[in-house]
């Protein structure tokens, strides 16, 4: 089980259901979640699953998590520390209104919809009236909640002259500076608002973004979207660290999401960090990185491993055998050369080891690149951090300057967003900013 | 459980493993397949899964199928009658060689690779040599076979002047005629060869196409690709008929793949049908259909149901309650009007009920359409049939002329392929044509 997949305390799976009486619909949904006997301690409905709670623990990881619900409400937004779901649909929106009350109205409407979408319910109550357009588009009807999370953020442009919010812009929330080698296409950059939809089912994530875009009609339009994937739980029952499309494990060095103090240091804004409305929030950096797969595929295994600074098979640092062995940049071979090349991706990303960020990236495959005729495939890099300048920007400047991996990739999209603090029951998305 | 998901006799899951001794690697893989105790009758390794074989049958559908292998070899190709996997990567290739022996060499190389890819093994034996480019690109290393199938076909252009194959072209294998309302973009049309990669994991399917494209270097290049999805098994543990992105169940009326006589009538070419090399093969029609989602979402439920001729919630024909109720076009309401509108999609596709084809379509979502700024999402329609003219073309002409659904969709891509007969052990893809 990878670090990223360890359970954490903030969003306990199915936690929101433990405190309330289960109705018939909940029961039906829950009995569809094969792991539930274990999640509920095998008590409430263990009998439905037969003797499931007696199966050896090695079988547990095989269970699907379709029925699991990640609570939408909380002190922080879900979809950040949440162990990465298998699929992503990322969406950046542009506001078409110039009226702040309409922005507020949109975020209130999105709040109501998001609470339904993340719990696997149909949106609204106009789904049986023949004379109306259904309030839910229906393609996820009958599907499990699939750990769907929706994470909302504000881009730098929300604080321009349109809405009178300029004084509330966090100093660090600005378009990223140019990095060496960038080849950005405006069609994959920026956005007034973003929604990161993650779920263990792609149709569930698509359905969420499609319905949020529908609700936004007249107030906001989609600016860009990108679908992403990791491996499914069925394909990887042990929950290993996923591999990127270059064949290497990606996410091994992530900080531990169950370590509250570490998350307070690395991810969450405190009330002393910046504008008060961002306390409990975090900053998201998004980069669309096309991988030059065809060039990579012609390089030798030793080149590939020296490029990453890790072994392909195990994910361990060069010279080590354990994926999670510490990246020790001082270890040398017999000739006195460092085993992990100083210009390898791992070494440069690691730096002096004091600066971390929480990465939550997905692979993408989007047909062919019209210019090269080669696969347009790569990584939608997403990271969360307390401080964009000290964490993402400092790291990316180091990487852009000399990362061996630069030969095999090109950054084609870029955006940053201030992810709002968590949504309280009865509150709405972005309330600390707009309330 | 939908019709399409019923087991069939041709490609029994794990069937290829039953007859041979299991080695340790097989065992490890198989024990990752939580449904295996049932597939093997709970005998061989049932103990490893605890008392799994005693769980009630309602729990069976919850099991993941990650470890299941669909045999690559057989009298017909897999990926046709195979119950649809959750994900698709479709690829059309253009040959860049003019030498027939090189085409044969490519298909031989693909055969070897496909046997590995569909069984979850790394391709080739150059994956541990530091001085060579690895023979497998590695991103599926450690992933389960995930019911991966690879289905190969030849487009009409393979029979042009280049390779001396013109005399062997099946009369019906030609570019589809124009249909009313077509808006085809050449970048999603045609191809000398096709590979349909299906798997219950998108990374597994991507890995297959990426490696086949890599192996083709110097002989063929990708012409177009399209990723597709249905819902995952975890999100839909009951295996219901999947819904398309208009929210309606799609595939309800498919013929029964376990009915051998029906499949011989509808899908498989016999030796008397056309060129001898196609005996045991079938014809594939592929249409990339963009759905006008934003327009659809503004129509009322009654409009939507009249458009499909079915109820959205249940998938049942209008007036019926059972999804699988026969589509009876003679049933009338009290005023004498047919309950299922004659110009509804279901009524027109059904016709007089004598002509069927086997549909195996996937939804797609490919970011935004650059022209409209709206979602480029829809359906990669795929059908298999014995006779393109009598089955696909006759049906599509009827639909293109008056289907109510035409208002909500536009066909942007089109291709047809002759899918080769099955590959025998020791043989190669397309051998009946090129051997």
mmCIF file of N, CA, C and O in Angstrom, chain A residues 32 51 62 64 66 87 127 130 132-134 136-139 141 143-144 146 201 203 206 210 214 217 223 225 227 231-232 234-235 243-245 293 297-302 312-313 365 367-368, chain B residues 32 51 62 64 66 87 127 130 132-134 136-139 141 143-144 146 201 203 206 210 214 217 223 225 227 231-232 234-235 243-245 293 297-302 312-313 365 367-368:
data_model
loop_
_atom_site.group_PDB
_atom_site.id
_atom_site.type_symbol
_atom_site.label_atom_id
_atom_site.label_comp_id
_atom_site.label_asym_id
_atom_site.label_seq_id
_atom_site.Cartn_x
_atom_site.Cartn_y
_atom_site.Cartn_z
ATOM 1 N N UNK A 32 -23.924 -2.498 -1.592
ATOM 2 C CA UNK A 32 -23.192 -2.630 -2.839
ATOM 3 C C UNK A 32 -21.697 -2.437 -2.654
ATOM 4 O O UNK A 32 -20.924 -2.684 -3.552
ATOM 5 N N UNK A 51 -19.486 -14.367 5.380
ATOM 6 C CA UNK A 51 -18.407 -14.419 6.363
ATOM 7 C C UNK A 51 -17.244 -13.539 5.939
ATOM 8 O O UNK A 51 -16.108 -13.797 6.255
ATOM 9 N N UNK A 62 -8.565 -6.189 -2.111
ATOM 10 C CA UNK A 62 -9.231 -6.539 -3.353
ATOM 11 C C UNK A 62 -10.610 -5.901 -3.441
ATOM 12 O O UNK A 62 -11.187 -5.798 -4.510
ATOM 13 N N UNK A 64 -13.718 -3.551 -3.720
ATOM 14 C CA UNK A 64 -13.910 -2.281 -4.392
ATOM 15 C C UNK A 64 -14.453 -1.261 -3.410
ATOM 16 O O UNK A 64 -15.004 -1.581 -2.360
ATOM 17 N N UNK A 66 -16.517 1.223 -4.405
ATOM 18 C CA UNK A 66 -17.581 1.926 -5.102
ATOM 19 C C UNK A 66 -18.576 2.593 -4.181
ATOM 20 O O UNK A 66 -19.046 3.696 -4.441
ATOM 21 N N UNK A 87 -9.646 8.282 -11.063
ATOM 22 C CA UNK A 87 -9.905 9.128 -12.231
ATOM 23 C C UNK A 87 -10.109 10.587 -11.831
ATOM 24 O O UNK A 87 -10.535 10.897 -10.719
ATOM 25 N N UNK A 127 -36.565 15.244 -11.680
ATOM 26 C CA UNK A 127 -36.081 14.134 -12.499
ATOM 27 C C UNK A 127 -37.182 13.169 -12.928
ATOM 28 O O UNK A 127 -36.913 12.210 -13.637
ATOM 29 N N UNK A 130 -42.310 14.857 -16.488
ATOM 30 C CA UNK A 130 -42.159 14.723 -17.940
ATOM 31 C C UNK A 130 -42.062 16.064 -18.657
ATOM 32 O O UNK A 130 -41.504 16.152 -19.748
ATOM 33 N N UNK A 132 -40.552 18.852 -17.751
ATOM 34 C CA UNK A 132 -39.374 19.682 -17.478
ATOM 35 C C UNK A 132 -38.102 18.981 -17.946
ATOM 36 O O UNK A 132 -38.051 17.754 -18.009
ATOM 37 N N UNK A 133 -37.076 19.781 -18.258
ATOM 38 C CA UNK A 133 -35.758 19.160 -18.415
ATOM 39 C C UNK A 133 -35.344 18.576 -17.067
ATOM 40 O O UNK A 133 -35.464 19.249 -16.044
ATOM 41 N N UNK A 134 -34.885 17.334 -17.035
ATOM 42 C CA UNK A 134 -34.470 16.756 -15.748
ATOM 43 C C UNK A 134 -33.382 17.604 -15.107
ATOM 44 O O UNK A 134 -32.525 18.165 -15.794
ATOM 45 N N UNK A 136 -31.079 16.542 -13.202
ATOM 46 C CA UNK A 136 -29.825 15.780 -13.259
ATOM 47 C C UNK A 136 -29.739 15.145 -14.648
ATOM 48 O O UNK A 136 -30.734 14.635 -15.164
ATOM 49 N N UNK A 137 -28.568 15.161 -15.234
ATOM 50 C CA UNK A 137 -28.446 14.663 -16.607
ATOM 51 C C UNK A 137 -28.489 13.146 -16.704
ATOM 52 O O UNK A 137 -28.585 12.607 -17.797
ATOM 53 N N UNK A 138 -28.378 12.454 -15.575
ATOM 54 C CA UNK A 138 -28.773 11.056 -15.536
ATOM 55 C C UNK A 138 -27.737 10.004 -15.840
ATOM 56 O O UNK A 138 -27.974 8.822 -15.563
ATOM 57 N N UNK A 139 -26.582 10.372 -16.409
ATOM 58 C CA UNK A 139 -25.672 9.289 -16.823
ATOM 59 C C UNK A 139 -25.013 8.565 -15.660
ATOM 60 O O UNK A 139 -24.444 7.486 -15.849
ATOM 61 N N UNK A 141 -26.875 7.835 -12.930
ATOM 62 C CA UNK A 141 -27.990 7.242 -12.190
ATOM 63 C C UNK A 141 -27.729 5.741 -12.009
ATOM 64 O O UNK A 141 -27.464 5.026 -12.977
ATOM 65 N N UNK A 143 -25.204 4.523 -10.388
ATOM 66 C CA UNK A 143 -23.795 4.277 -10.069
ATOM 67 C C UNK A 143 -23.505 4.599 -8.606
ATOM 68 O O UNK A 143 -24.147 5.461 -8.007
ATOM 69 N N UNK A 144 -22.534 3.907 -8.060
ATOM 70 C CA UNK A 144 -22.100 4.118 -6.690
ATOM 71 C C UNK A 144 -21.434 5.492 -6.547
ATOM 72 O O UNK A 144 -20.943 6.056 -7.531
ATOM 73 N N UNK A 146 -18.577 6.175 -5.464
ATOM 74 C CA UNK A 146 -17.229 6.021 -6.036
ATOM 75 C C UNK A 146 -16.217 7.018 -5.489
ATOM 76 O O UNK A 146 -15.341 7.488 -6.198
ATOM 77 N N UNK A 201 -14.501 6.273 -10.598
ATOM 78 C CA UNK A 201 -15.196 5.948 -11.838
ATOM 79 C C UNK A 201 -15.181 7.188 -12.726
ATOM 80 O O UNK A 201 -15.562 8.281 -12.271
ATOM 81 N N UNK A 203 -17.004 7.913 -15.362
ATOM 82 C CA UNK A 203 -18.336 8.433 -15.713
ATOM 83 C C UNK A 203 -18.904 9.278 -14.568
ATOM 84 O O UNK A 203 -19.579 10.288 -14.807
ATOM 85 N N UNK A 206 -17.017 12.628 -14.772
ATOM 86 C CA UNK A 206 -17.509 13.388 -15.925
ATOM 87 C C UNK A 206 -18.885 13.986 -15.619
ATOM 88 O O UNK A 206 -19.159 15.155 -15.892
ATOM 89 N N UNK A 210 -19.916 17.920 -15.839
ATOM 90 C CA UNK A 210 -20.943 18.275 -16.829
ATOM 91 C C UNK A 210 -22.127 18.968 -16.161
ATOM 92 O O UNK A 210 -22.665 19.943 -16.678
ATOM 93 N N UNK A 214 -23.423 22.831 -16.424
ATOM 94 C CA UNK A 214 -24.812 23.104 -16.805
ATOM 95 C C UNK A 214 -25.446 24.105 -15.844
ATOM 96 O O UNK A 214 -26.147 25.028 -16.262
ATOM 97 N N UNK A 217 -24.683 27.853 -16.365
ATOM 98 C CA UNK A 217 -25.090 28.528 -17.613
ATOM 99 C C UNK A 217 -25.546 29.965 -17.340
ATOM 100 O O UNK A 217 -26.355 30.211 -16.467
ATOM 101 N N UNK A 223 -13.625 26.817 -19.524
ATOM 102 C CA UNK A 223 -12.480 27.389 -20.235
ATOM 103 C C UNK A 223 -11.598 26.271 -20.791
ATOM 104 O O UNK A 223 -11.215 26.261 -21.934
ATOM 105 N N UNK A 225 -10.772 21.744 -20.000
ATOM 106 C CA UNK A 225 -10.962 20.546 -19.178
ATOM 107 C C UNK A 225 -9.883 19.535 -19.555
ATOM 108 O O UNK A 225 -9.334 19.580 -20.653
ATOM 109 N N UNK A 227 -9.246 15.214 -18.812
ATOM 110 C CA UNK A 227 -9.505 13.944 -18.144
ATOM 111 C C UNK A 227 -8.174 13.312 -17.740
ATOM 112 O O UNK A 227 -7.170 13.477 -18.450
ATOM 113 N N UNK A 231 -4.170 3.878 -12.301
ATOM 114 C CA UNK A 231 -4.659 2.513 -12.468
ATOM 115 C C UNK A 231 -5.870 2.302 -11.572
ATOM 116 O O UNK A 231 -6.008 2.950 -10.546
ATOM 117 N N UNK A 232 -6.765 1.369 -11.919
ATOM 118 C CA UNK A 232 -7.919 1.066 -11.084
ATOM 119 C C UNK A 232 -7.520 0.146 -9.928
ATOM 120 O O UNK A 232 -6.486 -0.529 -9.981
ATOM 121 N N UNK A 234 -9.006 -2.563 -9.210
ATOM 122 C CA UNK A 234 -9.110 -3.947 -9.668
ATOM 123 C C UNK A 234 -7.821 -4.391 -10.350
ATOM 124 O O UNK A 234 -7.422 -5.553 -10.266
ATOM 125 N N UNK A 235 -7.160 -3.461 -11.038
ATOM 126 C CA UNK A 235 -5.919 -3.812 -11.735
ATOM 127 C C UNK A 235 -4.733 -3.842 -10.779
ATOM 128 O O UNK A 235 -3.708 -4.433 -11.083
ATOM 129 N N UNK A 243 2.166 4.108 -11.585
ATOM 130 C CA UNK A 243 3.249 4.442 -12.512
ATOM 131 C C UNK A 243 2.782 5.506 -13.491
ATOM 132 O O UNK A 243 1.639 5.468 -13.949
ATOM 133 N N UNK A 244 3.687 6.435 -13.823
ATOM 134 C CA UNK A 244 3.363 7.392 -14.870
ATOM 135 C C UNK A 244 3.563 6.741 -16.245
ATOM 136 O O UNK A 244 3.956 5.570 -16.330
ATOM 137 N N UNK A 245 3.333 7.481 -17.313
ATOM 138 C CA UNK A 245 3.389 6.882 -18.643
ATOM 139 C C UNK A 245 4.819 6.680 -19.128
ATOM 140 O O UNK A 245 5.037 6.142 -20.208
ATOM 141 N N UNK A 293 6.977 10.638 -25.406
ATOM 142 C CA UNK A 293 7.027 9.198 -25.209
ATOM 143 C C UNK A 293 7.919 8.501 -26.223
ATOM 144 O O UNK A 293 8.680 7.593 -25.896
ATOM 145 N N UNK A 297 11.156 6.237 -25.318
ATOM 146 C CA UNK A 297 11.161 4.803 -25.601
ATOM 147 C C UNK A 297 12.421 4.352 -26.334
ATOM 148 O O UNK A 297 12.666 3.157 -26.474
ATOM 149 N N UNK A 298 13.212 5.298 -26.826
ATOM 150 C CA UNK A 298 14.454 4.927 -27.506
ATOM 151 C C UNK A 298 15.663 5.017 -26.578
ATOM 152 O O UNK A 298 16.778 4.731 -26.983
ATOM 153 N N UNK A 299 15.456 5.437 -25.326
ATOM 154 C CA UNK A 299 16.590 5.568 -24.401
ATOM 155 C C UNK A 299 16.782 4.267 -23.620
ATOM 156 O O UNK A 299 15.841 3.503 -23.414
ATOM 157 N N UNK A 300 18.012 4.032 -23.195
ATOM 158 C CA UNK A 300 18.324 2.788 -22.490
ATOM 159 C C UNK A 300 17.780 2.834 -21.064
ATOM 160 O O UNK A 300 17.514 3.904 -20.516
ATOM 161 N N UNK A 301 17.663 1.662 -20.459
ATOM 162 C CA UNK A 301 17.166 1.584 -19.080
ATOM 163 C C UNK A 301 18.070 2.380 -18.138
ATOM 164 O O UNK A 301 17.584 3.066 -17.234
ATOM 165 N N UNK A 302 19.377 2.308 -18.357
ATOM 166 C CA UNK A 302 20.275 3.059 -17.460
ATOM 167 C C UNK A 302 20.071 4.567 -17.629
ATOM 168 O O UNK A 302 20.088 5.311 -16.647
ATOM 169 N N UNK A 312 13.497 1.627 -12.202
ATOM 170 C CA UNK A 312 12.174 1.558 -12.815
ATOM 171 C C UNK A 312 11.288 0.501 -12.157
ATOM 172 O O UNK A 312 10.126 0.756 -11.835
ATOM 173 N N UNK A 313 11.855 -0.689 -11.953
ATOM 174 C CA UNK A 313 11.045 -1.809 -11.474
ATOM 175 C C UNK A 313 10.467 -1.528 -10.080
ATOM 176 O O UNK A 313 9.263 -1.693 -9.856
ATOM 177 N N UNK A 365 -4.285 10.859 -21.653
ATOM 178 C CA UNK A 365 -4.082 10.427 -23.034
ATOM 179 C C UNK A 365 -5.194 11.083 -23.840
ATOM 180 O O UNK A 365 -6.369 10.825 -23.616
ATOM 181 N N UNK A 367 -5.625 11.440 -27.474
ATOM 182 C CA UNK A 367 -5.503 11.247 -28.914
ATOM 183 C C UNK A 367 -4.122 11.628 -29.408
ATOM 184 O O UNK A 367 -3.125 11.477 -28.696
ATOM 185 N N UNK A 368 -4.070 12.137 -30.634
ATOM 186 C CA UNK A 368 -2.788 12.482 -31.231
ATOM 187 C C UNK A 368 -2.567 13.986 -31.180
ATOM 188 O O UNK A 368 -3.508 14.768 -31.281
ATOM 189 N N UNK B 32 -4.915 -12.730 -7.003
ATOM 190 C CA UNK B 32 -5.322 -11.337 -7.018
ATOM 191 C C UNK B 32 -6.712 -11.154 -7.582
ATOM 192 O O UNK B 32 -7.284 -10.086 -7.520
ATOM 193 N N UNK B 51 -13.436 -18.336 2.982
ATOM 194 C CA UNK B 51 -14.703 -19.022 2.723
ATOM 195 C C UNK B 51 -15.458 -18.318 1.603
ATOM 196 O O UNK B 51 -16.677 -18.327 1.575
ATOM 197 N N UNK B 62 -19.947 -8.238 -7.095
ATOM 198 C CA UNK B 62 -19.125 -7.184 -6.517
ATOM 199 C C UNK B 62 -17.648 -7.434 -6.765
ATOM 200 O O UNK B 62 -16.830 -6.538 -6.661
ATOM 201 N N UNK B 64 -14.036 -7.959 -8.213
ATOM 202 C CA UNK B 64 -13.363 -7.374 -9.360
ATOM 203 C C UNK B 64 -12.830 -8.484 -10.255
ATOM 204 O O UNK B 64 -12.662 -9.631 -9.852
ATOM 205 N N UNK B 66 -9.982 -8.063 -12.093
ATOM 206 C CA UNK B 66 -8.634 -7.651 -12.490
ATOM 207 C C UNK B 66 -7.762 -8.804 -12.941
ATOM 208 O O UNK B 66 -6.997 -8.678 -13.892
ATOM 209 N N UNK B 87 -13.089 -0.048 -20.353
ATOM 210 C CA UNK B 87 -12.349 1.001 -21.070
ATOM 211 C C UNK B 87 -11.896 0.536 -22.446
ATOM 212 O O UNK B 87 -11.719 -0.659 -22.691
ATOM 213 N N UNK B 127 14.029 -6.193 -20.545
ATOM 214 C CA UNK B 127 13.498 -5.268 -19.548
ATOM 215 C C UNK B 127 14.406 -5.103 -18.329
ATOM 216 O O UNK B 127 14.093 -4.331 -17.439
ATOM 217 N N UNK B 130 20.503 -2.949 -18.572
ATOM 218 C CA UNK B 130 20.677 -1.502 -18.422
ATOM 219 C C UNK B 130 21.097 -0.807 -19.713
ATOM 220 O O UNK B 130 20.836 0.383 -19.896
ATOM 221 N N UNK B 132 20.133 -1.364 -22.816
ATOM 222 C CA UNK B 132 19.161 -1.367 -23.918
ATOM 223 C C UNK B 132 17.917 -0.582 -23.534
ATOM 224 O O UNK B 132 17.575 -0.476 -22.359
ATOM 225 N N UNK B 133 17.234 -0.055 -24.542
ATOM 226 C CA UNK B 133 15.876 0.440 -24.254
ATOM 227 C C UNK B 133 15.020 -0.757 -23.836
ATOM 228 O O UNK B 133 15.048 -1.802 -24.501
ATOM 229 N N UNK B 134 14.272 -0.643 -22.759
ATOM 230 C CA UNK B 134 13.429 -1.769 -22.340
ATOM 231 C C UNK B 134 12.461 -2.163 -23.459
ATOM 232 O O UNK B 134 11.960 -1.294 -24.177
ATOM 233 N N UNK B 136 9.573 -3.418 -23.056
ATOM 234 C CA UNK B 136 8.218 -3.035 -22.621
ATOM 235 C C UNK B 136 8.321 -1.652 -21.978
ATOM 236 O O UNK B 136 9.253 -1.378 -21.216
ATOM 237 N N UNK B 137 7.360 -0.804 -22.250
ATOM 238 C CA UNK B 137 7.465 0.574 -21.756
ATOM 239 C C UNK B 137 7.160 0.689 -20.268
ATOM 240 O O UNK B 137 7.381 1.742 -19.677
ATOM 241 N N UNK B 138 6.615 -0.367 -19.662
ATOM 242 C CA UNK B 138 6.634 -0.481 -18.210
ATOM 243 C C UNK B 138 5.469 0.093 -17.426
ATOM 244 O O UNK B 138 5.326 -0.208 -16.251
ATOM 245 N N UNK B 139 4.620 0.915 -18.042
ATOM 246 C CA UNK B 139 3.610 1.568 -17.203
ATOM 247 C C UNK B 139 2.527 0.618 -16.708
ATOM 248 O O UNK B 139 1.782 0.968 -15.788
ATOM 249 N N UNK B 141 3.431 -2.469 -15.660
ATOM 250 C CA UNK B 141 4.150 -3.454 -14.840
ATOM 251 C C UNK B 141 3.488 -3.527 -13.466
ATOM 252 O O UNK B 141 3.305 -2.511 -12.803
ATOM 253 N N UNK B 143 0.436 -4.458 -12.965
ATOM 254 C CA UNK B 143 -1.027 -4.406 -13.077
ATOM 255 C C UNK B 143 -1.573 -5.765 -13.523
ATOM 256 O O UNK B 143 -0.911 -6.524 -14.229
ATOM 257 N N UNK B 144 -2.773 -6.044 -13.105
ATOM 258 C CA UNK B 144 -3.465 -7.281 -13.465
ATOM 259 C C UNK B 144 -3.803 -7.281 -14.969
ATOM 260 O O UNK B 144 -3.905 -6.216 -15.586
ATOM 261 N N UNK B 146 -6.571 -7.646 -16.367
ATOM 262 C CA UNK B 146 -7.732 -6.751 -16.526
ATOM 263 C C UNK B 146 -8.578 -7.058 -17.753
ATOM 264 O O UNK B 146 -9.116 -6.158 -18.391
ATOM 265 N N UNK B 201 -9.138 -1.660 -17.238
ATOM 266 C CA UNK B 201 -8.257 -0.617 -16.701
ATOM 267 C C UNK B 201 -7.751 0.207 -17.872
ATOM 268 O O UNK B 201 -7.257 -0.340 -18.863
ATOM 269 N N UNK B 203 -5.216 2.321 -18.037
ATOM 270 C CA UNK B 203 -3.763 2.316 -18.201
ATOM 271 C C UNK B 203 -3.312 1.044 -18.930
ATOM 272 O O UNK B 203 -2.378 1.086 -19.734
ATOM 273 N N UNK B 206 -4.206 1.642 -22.634
ATOM 274 C CA UNK B 206 -3.269 2.620 -23.203
ATOM 275 C C UNK B 206 -1.913 1.972 -23.456
ATOM 276 O O UNK B 206 -1.313 2.137 -24.519
ATOM 277 N N UNK B 210 0.085 1.850 -27.007
ATOM 278 C CA UNK B 210 1.365 2.555 -27.058
ATOM 279 C C UNK B 210 2.487 1.603 -27.464
ATOM 280 O O UNK B 210 3.351 1.947 -28.258
ATOM 281 N N UNK B 214 4.712 1.459 -30.886
ATOM 282 C CA UNK B 214 6.173 1.478 -30.796
ATOM 283 C C UNK B 214 6.779 0.371 -31.654
ATOM 284 O O UNK B 214 7.763 0.578 -32.370
ATOM 285 N N UNK B 217 7.122 0.976 -35.452
ATOM 286 C CA UNK B 217 7.966 2.071 -35.949
ATOM 287 C C UNK B 217 8.684 1.674 -37.249
ATOM 288 O O UNK B 217 9.273 0.608 -37.336
ATOM 289 N N UNK B 223 -2.766 6.769 -36.994
ATOM 290 C CA UNK B 223 -3.519 7.740 -37.803
ATOM 291 C C UNK B 223 -4.485 8.520 -36.922
ATOM 292 O O UNK B 223 -4.578 9.721 -36.983
ATOM 293 N N UNK B 225 -6.554 8.046 -32.762
ATOM 294 C CA UNK B 225 -6.874 7.234 -31.587
ATOM 295 C C UNK B 225 -8.040 7.880 -30.850
ATOM 296 O O UNK B 225 -8.277 9.081 -30.978
ATOM 297 N N UNK B 227 -9.874 7.401 -26.852
ATOM 298 C CA UNK B 227 -10.111 6.716 -25.584
ATOM 299 C C UNK B 227 -11.616 6.675 -25.318
ATOM 300 O O UNK B 227 -12.337 7.610 -25.677
ATOM 301 N N UNK B 231 -18.995 2.581 -17.359
ATOM 302 C CA UNK B 231 -18.813 2.655 -15.906
ATOM 303 C C UNK B 231 -17.963 1.484 -15.464
ATOM 304 O O UNK B 231 -17.941 0.444 -16.099
ATOM 305 N N UNK B 232 -17.263 1.633 -14.331
ATOM 306 C CA UNK B 232 -16.461 0.548 -13.793
ATOM 307 C C UNK B 232 -17.338 -0.451 -13.050
ATOM 308 O O UNK B 232 -18.460 -0.138 -12.642
ATOM 309 N N UNK B 234 -16.781 -1.457 -10.086
ATOM 310 C CA UNK B 234 -16.918 -1.006 -8.698
ATOM 311 C C UNK B 234 -18.071 -0.025 -8.555
ATOM 312 O O UNK B 234 -18.758 0.001 -7.532
ATOM 313 N N UNK B 235 -18.298 0.774 -9.585
ATOM 314 C CA UNK B 235 -19.375 1.765 -9.516
ATOM 315 C C UNK B 235 -20.720 1.136 -9.820
ATOM 316 O O UNK B 235 -21.764 1.706 -9.483
ATOM 317 N N UNK B 243 -25.071 3.443 -19.151
ATOM 318 C CA UNK B 243 -25.785 4.596 -19.702
ATOM 319 C C UNK B 243 -24.838 5.405 -20.583
ATOM 320 O O UNK B 243 -23.677 5.590 -20.251
ATOM 321 N N UNK B 244 -25.368 5.936 -21.681
ATOM 322 C CA UNK B 244 -24.584 6.859 -22.496
ATOM 323 C C UNK B 244 -24.611 8.251 -21.858
ATOM 324 O O UNK B 244 -25.246 8.447 -20.818
ATOM 325 N N UNK B 245 -23.947 9.206 -22.483
ATOM 326 C CA UNK B 245 -23.820 10.522 -21.857
ATOM 327 C C UNK B 245 -25.097 11.351 -21.992
ATOM 328 O O UNK B 245 -25.174 12.466 -21.477
ATOM 329 N N UNK B 293 -24.620 17.879 -26.105
ATOM 330 C CA UNK B 293 -25.057 17.719 -24.722
ATOM 331 C C UNK B 293 -25.819 18.933 -24.215
ATOM 332 O O UNK B 293 -26.837 18.822 -23.519
ATOM 333 N N UNK B 297 -29.655 18.922 -22.850
ATOM 334 C CA UNK B 297 -29.936 19.231 -21.446
ATOM 335 C C UNK B 297 -31.051 20.256 -21.285
ATOM 336 O O UNK B 297 -31.532 20.475 -20.174
ATOM 337 N N UNK B 298 -31.417 20.911 -22.374
ATOM 338 C CA UNK B 298 -32.516 21.884 -22.292
ATOM 339 C C UNK B 298 -33.852 21.270 -22.702
ATOM 340 O O UNK B 298 -34.882 21.934 -22.673
ATOM 341 N N UNK B 299 -33.866 19.997 -23.112
ATOM 342 C CA UNK B 299 -35.122 19.373 -23.546
ATOM 343 C C UNK B 299 -35.812 18.689 -22.372
ATOM 344 O O UNK B 299 -35.169 18.279 -21.408
ATOM 345 N N UNK B 300 -37.126 18.591 -22.463
ATOM 346 C CA UNK B 300 -37.899 18.011 -21.357
ATOM 347 C C UNK B 300 -37.733 16.492 -21.329
ATOM 348 O O UNK B 300 -37.360 15.864 -22.325
ATOM 349 N N UNK B 301 -38.053 15.907 -20.189
ATOM 350 C CA UNK B 301 -37.946 14.456 -20.052
ATOM 351 C C UNK B 301 -38.824 13.744 -21.076
ATOM 352 O O UNK B 301 -38.421 12.734 -21.659
ATOM 353 N N UNK B 302 -40.018 14.278 -21.324
ATOM 354 C CA UNK B 302 -40.890 13.605 -22.303
ATOM 355 C C UNK B 302 -40.295 13.684 -23.706
ATOM 356 O O UNK B 302 -40.370 12.726 -24.473
ATOM 357 N N UNK B 312 -36.164 6.871 -19.470
ATOM 358 C CA UNK B 312 -34.788 7.139 -19.057
ATOM 359 C C UNK B 312 -34.391 6.300 -17.851
ATOM 360 O O UNK B 312 -33.306 5.702 -17.820
ATOM 361 N N UNK B 313 -35.249 6.270 -16.851
ATOM 362 C CA UNK B 313 -34.885 5.628 -15.584
ATOM 363 C C UNK B 313 -34.619 4.136 -15.766
ATOM 364 O O UNK B 313 -33.599 3.619 -15.321
ATOM 365 N N UNK B 365 -14.906 11.466 -23.731
ATOM 366 C CA UNK B 365 -14.869 12.865 -23.308
ATOM 367 C C UNK B 365 -13.480 13.363 -23.631
ATOM 368 O O UNK B 365 -12.500 12.864 -23.094
ATOM 369 N N UNK B 367 -12.086 16.765 -23.727
ATOM 370 C CA UNK B 367 -11.905 18.197 -23.506
ATOM 371 C C UNK B 367 -12.989 19.003 -24.188
ATOM 372 O O UNK B 367 -14.138 18.560 -24.310
ATOM 373 N N UNK B 368 -12.623 20.194 -24.640
ATOM 374 C CA UNK B 368 -13.598 21.091 -25.264
ATOM 375 C C UNK B 368 -13.450 21.067 -26.775
ATOM 376 O O UNK B 368 -12.358 20.910 -27.305
#
